[in-house]
CSV table of C-alpha atoms in Angstrom, one decimal:
chain,number,residue,atom,x,y,z
A,1,MET,CA,-4.3,-2.6,3.7
A,2,LYS,CA,-4.1,-2.9,7.4
A,3,ILE,CA,-1.9,-0.7,9.7
A,4,ILE,CA,-2.1,-1.3,13.4
A,5,VAL,CA,-0.1,0.1,16.4
A,6,GLN,CA,-1.0,-1.9,19.6
A,7,GLU,CA,0.3,-3.1,22.9
A,8,GLN,CA,-1.1,-6.6,22.6
A,9,GLU,CA,0.6,-9.6,20.9
A,10,PHE,CA,-0.5,-10.6,17.4
A,11,ASP,CA,-0.8,-13.9,15.7
A,12,VAL,CA,1.4,-14.1,12.6
A,13,GLY,CA,-0.5,-17.0,11.1
A,14,ASP,CA,-3.9,-15.3,11.3
A,15,GLU,CA,-2.5,-12.1,9.8
A,16,ILE,CA,-0.9,-13.9,6.8
A,17,SER,CA,-3.9,-16.1,6.2
A,18,GLY,CA,-6.1,-13.0,6.2
A,19,LEU,CA,-3.9,-11.0,3.8
A,20,ALA,CA,-5.5,-10.6,0.4
A,21,ALA,CA,-7.9,-13.4,1.3
A,22,GLY,CA,-10.1,-14.3,-1.7
A,23,ASP,CA,-8.0,-12.3,-4.2
A,24,PRO,CA,-7.2,-14.8,-7.0
A,25,GLY,CA,-4.6,-12.4,-8.4
A,26,VAL,CA,-2.2,-12.9,-5.6
A,27,GLY,CA,0.7,-15.2,-6.4
A,28,GLY,CA,2.8,-14.8,-3.2
A,29,ILE,CA,3.2,-13.2,0.2
A,30,ALA,CA,6.5,-12.1,1.7
A,31,SER,CA,6.7,-11.3,5.4
A,32,PHE,CA,9.1,-10.1,8.1
A,33,VAL,CA,8.7,-10.5,11.8
A,34,GLY,CA,10.9,-8.5,14.2
A,35,LEU,CA,11.6,-9.9,17.7
A,36,VAL,CA,13.1,-8.5,20.9
A,37,ARG,CA,16.7,-9.8,21.2
A,38,ALA,CA,18.0,-10.8,24.6
A,39,GLU,CA,21.4,-9.1,23.8
A,40,ASN,CA,22.3,-5.8,22.2
A,41,GLU,CA,25.6,-3.9,22.0
A,42,GLY,CA,27.3,-6.7,23.9
A,43,GLY,CA,24.9,-6.4,26.9
A,44,THR,CA,22.0,-8.4,28.3
A,45,VAL,CA,18.6,-7.0,27.7
A,46,ALA,CA,15.9,-8.0,30.2
A,47,GLY,CA,13.2,-6.1,28.4
A,48,MET,CA,12.3,-2.9,26.6
A,49,THR,CA,9.7,-0.2,26.4
A,50,LEU,CA,8.6,1.1,23.0
A,51,GLU,CA,7.5,4.7,22.9
A,52,HIS,CA,5.9,6.3,19.9
A,53,TYR,CA,4.3,9.6,18.6
A,54,PRO,CA,0.7,8.5,18.4
A,55,ALA,CA,-0.5,11.4,16.2
A,56,MET,CA,2.2,10.7,13.6
A,57,THR,CA,2.8,7.0,13.7
A,58,ARG,CA,-0.1,5.8,11.7
A,59,LYS,CA,0.4,8.6,9.1
A,60,ALA,CA,4.1,7.7,8.7
A,61,LEU,CA,3.3,4.0,8.2
A,62,GLU,CA,0.6,4.7,5.7
A,63,ASP,CA,2.9,7.0,3.8
A,64,ILE,CA,5.6,4.3,3.7
A,65,VAL,CA,3.1,1.6,2.5
A,66,ALA,CA,1.8,4.1,-0.1
A,67,GLN,CA,5.4,4.7,-1.4
A,68,ALA,CA,5.9,0.9,-1.7
A,69,ALA,CA,2.6,0.6,-3.6
A,70,ALA,CA,3.8,3.3,-6.0
A,71,ARG,CA,6.9,1.3,-6.8
A,72,TRP,CA,5.7,-2.3,-6.8
A,73,VAL,CA,2.5,-4.2,-7.5
A,74,LEU,CA,0.9,-4.6,-4.1
A,75,ARG,CA,-2.4,-6.5,-3.8
A,76,ASP,CA,-2.5,-6.1,0.0
A,77,ALA,CA,-0.2,-5.3,2.9
A,78,VAL,CA,-0.3,-5.5,6.7
A,79,VAL,CA,1.9,-3.6,9.1
A,80,ILE,CA,1.6,-4.3,12.9
A,81,HIS,CA,3.9,-2.6,15.3
A,82,ARG,CA,3.7,-3.1,19.1
A,83,VAL,CA,4.4,-0.4,21.7
A,84,GLY,CA,4.7,-0.6,25.5
A,85,ALA,CA,6.6,-3.1,27.5
A,86,LEU,CA,8.2,-6.1,25.7
A,87,LYS,CA,10.3,-9.0,26.8
A,88,PRO,CA,13.0,-10.9,24.8
A,89,GLY,CA,11.6,-13.3,22.3
A,90,GLU,CA,8.4,-11.3,21.9
A,91,ARG,CA,7.3,-10.1,18.5
A,92,ILE,CA,7.7,-6.3,17.9
A,93,VAL,CA,6.7,-5.9,14.3
A,94,LEU,CA,5.1,-7.7,11.4
A,95,VAL,CA,5.2,-6.6,7.8
A,96,ALA,CA,3.6,-8.8,5.2
A,97,VAL,CA,3.0,-8.0,1.6
A,98,ALA,CA,0.9,-9.8,-1.0
A,99,SER,CA,1.7,-9.4,-4.7
A,100,VAL,CA,1.3,-11.1,-8.0
A,101,HIS,CA,4.9,-12.4,-8.1
A,102,ARG,CA,7.6,-12.9,-5.4
A,103,GLY,CA,10.0,-10.3,-6.7
A,104,ASP,CA,7.6,-7.4,-5.9
A,105,ALA,CA,6.5,-9.0,-2.6
A,106,PHE,CA,10.1,-9.5,-1.4
A,107,ALA,CA,11.2,-6.0,-2.5
A,108,ALA,CA,8.2,-4.2,-1.1
A,109,CYS,CA,8.5,-6.0,2.3
A,110,GLU,CA,12.1,-5.1,2.6
A,111,PHE,CA,11.5,-1.5,1.5
A,112,ILE,CA,8.7,-1.1,4.1
A,113,MET,CA,11.0,-2.4,6.9
A,114,ASP,CA,13.9,-0.2,5.9
A,115,TYR,CA,11.7,2.9,5.8
A,116,LEU,CA,9.9,2.0,9.0
A,117,LYS,CA,13.2,1.7,10.8
A,118,THR,CA,14.4,5.1,9.7
A,119,ARG,CA,11.1,7.1,9.4
A,120,ALA,CA,8.4,5.8,11.7
A,121,PRO,CA,8.4,7.6,15.1
A,122,PHE,CA,9.2,4.7,17.5
A,123,TRP,CA,11.9,4.7,20.2
A,124,LYS,CA,13.2,1.7,22.2
A,125,LYS,CA,14.4,2.0,25.7
A,126,GLU,CA,16.2,-1.2,27.0
A,127,GLN,CA,16.4,-2.5,30.5
A,128,THR,CA,19.9,-3.8,31.1
A,129,PRO,CA,21.8,-4.9,34.2
A,130,ALA,CA,23.5,-1.4,34.2
A,131,GLY,CA,20.1,0.3,34.1
A,132,GLU,CA,17.9,1.7,31.4
A,133,ARG,CA,19.2,3.1,28.1
A,134,TRP,CA,17.7,4.5,25.0
A,135,VAL,CA,18.7,2.5,21.9
A,136,GLU,CA,20.8,4.5,19.5
A,137,ALA,CA,20.0,4.7,15.8
A,138,ARG,CA,22.3,2.7,13.6
A,139,ALA,CA,24.1,4.1,10.6
A,140,SER,CA,23.5,0.8,8.8
A,141,ASP,CA,19.8,1.3,9.0
A,142,GLU,CA,20.1,4.7,7.4
A,143,GLU,CA,22.3,3.1,4.6
A,144,ALA,CA,19.7,0.3,4.1
A,145,ALA,CA,17.0,2.9,3.5
A,146,ARG,CA,19.2,5.0,1.2
A,147,ARG,CA,19.6,2.0,-1.2
A,148,TRP,CA,16.0,2.5,-2.4
A,149,ARG,CA,16.4,6.1,-3.5
B,1,MET,CA,2.2,33.2,16.4
B,2,LYS,CA,2.1,30.2,18.6
B,3,VAL,CA,3.2,26.6,18.0
B,4,LYS,CA,2.7,23.5,20.1
B,5,LEU,CA,6.0,21.8,20.8
B,6,LEU,CA,6.3,18.1,21.6
B,7,TYR,CA,9.4,16.2,22.8
B,8,PHE,CA,9.8,12.4,22.7
B,9,ALA,CA,12.0,9.7,24.2
B,10,ALA,CA,15.5,10.9,25.3
B,11,LEU,CA,14.7,14.5,24.5
B,12,ARG,CA,11.6,14.5,26.6
B,13,GLU,CA,13.7,13.3,29.5
B,14,ARG,CA,16.5,15.7,28.7
B,15,PHE,CA,14.2,18.8,28.7
B,16,GLY,CA,12.1,17.5,31.5
B,17,THR,CA,8.9,18.1,29.6
B,18,ALA,CA,6.7,16.4,27.0
B,19,GLU,CA,4.8,19.4,25.7
B,20,GLU,CA,4.7,23.2,25.7
B,21,THR,CA,3.4,26.1,23.8
B,22,LEU,CA,5.9,28.5,22.3
B,23,GLU,CA,5.3,32.1,21.1
B,24,LEU,CA,7.3,33.1,18.0
B,25,PRO,CA,7.6,36.6,16.5
B,26,GLY,CA,5.6,37.3,13.3
B,27,GLU,CA,2.8,35.6,11.4
B,28,GLN,CA,5.1,33.0,9.7
B,29,SER,CA,8.3,31.4,10.7
B,30,ARG,CA,10.6,28.5,10.0
B,31,VAL,CA,11.9,25.6,12.0
B,32,ALA,CA,15.4,27.2,12.1
B,33,ALA,CA,14.0,30.3,13.8
B,34,LEU,CA,12.2,28.1,16.4
B,35,ILE,CA,15.5,26.2,17.1
B,36,ASP,CA,17.2,29.6,17.6
B,37,VAL,CA,14.7,30.6,20.2
B,38,LEU,CA,15.2,27.3,22.0
B,39,ARG,CA,18.9,27.6,21.8
B,40,GLY,CA,18.7,31.0,23.4
B,41,ARG,CA,16.7,29.9,26.4
B,42,GLY,CA,19.6,28.7,28.6
B,43,GLY,CA,19.7,25.5,30.6
B,44,PRO,CA,19.3,22.1,28.9
B,45,TRP,CA,18.1,23.8,25.7
B,46,THR,CA,21.3,25.9,25.1
B,47,GLU,CA,23.4,22.9,26.1
B,48,PHE,CA,21.6,20.5,23.8
B,49,PHE,CA,21.4,22.7,20.7
B,50,ALA,CA,25.2,23.5,21.0
B,51,THR,CA,25.9,19.8,20.3
B,52,ASP,CA,25.9,18.2,16.9
B,53,TYR,CA,23.3,15.6,18.0
B,54,PRO,CA,21.3,14.6,14.9
B,55,TYR,CA,17.8,15.4,16.3
B,56,ARG,CA,14.8,15.1,14.0
B,57,VAL,CA,11.9,17.5,13.5
B,58,ALA,CA,8.3,16.9,12.4
B,59,VAL,CA,5.8,19.6,11.5
B,60,ASN,CA,2.2,18.6,11.7
B,61,GLN,CA,3.2,14.9,12.0
B,62,GLN,CA,5.4,15.0,8.8
B,63,LEU,CA,9.2,14.9,8.9
B,64,ALA,CA,10.6,18.3,8.3
B,65,GLY,CA,13.8,20.3,8.0
B,66,LEU,CA,15.3,23.5,9.2
B,67,VAL,CA,13.9,25.5,6.3
B,68,SER,CA,10.3,24.1,6.7
B,69,PRO,CA,7.8,26.9,7.2
B,70,LEU,CA,5.7,27.3,10.4
B,71,SER,CA,2.3,28.9,10.9
B,72,ASP,CA,0.2,29.7,13.9
B,73,GLY,CA,-1.2,26.6,15.5
B,74,ASP,CA,1.3,24.2,14.0
B,75,GLU,CA,2.4,21.1,16.0
B,76,VAL,CA,6.2,20.8,16.0
B,77,ALA,CA,7.8,17.6,17.4
B,78,ILE,CA,11.5,17.3,18.2
B,79,PHE,CA,12.9,13.8,18.8
B,80,PRO,CA,15.9,11.5,18.5
B,81,PRO,CA,16.6,9.4,15.4
B,82,VAL,CA,13.9,6.7,15.4
B,83,THR,CA,14.7,3.2,16.6
B,84,GLY,CA,11.5,1.1,15.9
B,85,GLY,CA,11.2,-2.2,14.0
């Protein structure tokens, strides 16, 4: 299991190739890559800054992956989340999950993303033509996370 | 007892501080009692805690609620709903 919070870009291909490498029990890998959009709430986004709570972030992500591992068969998982200054089109987050079959891989990947979006201490501040603004949490994200209870 | 308080994102800006140490009466306390102390402070604290803004609280880096217990030396973070991913 690999959990990283970093400012630098990451290579999706390298991360997926390295996941559960050499484990003959793995039958599939599901992944999600989140990107910075150039538009949000009807406005242009020139860039964003991602703040986090360093002492808690890792613990929160580990806890989310552990919950996924308790519900589905996980052979390996990687979560990489970037912080700092990001531009539209740049990757923010990668979640990839290796499992025996696709069902567990898809479900665990979606669960980890849904919980990350509502429980991991990250905050986005967007730069727009009207100035900077903190991104508001969406009720739909909370509902997505609630489905798994 | 003393707790270390941390504020993040919009709340850090609103209160104009990222970190402070707060003295609470007694040996044990609860998050609700801490919030009452902050609410009684005046200025941006009184203003903020009078709203129904859905702020989040973590105690020792774990999401917590108003009834969560507090002990001397705990780290309490108050922040907006998270928006990562």
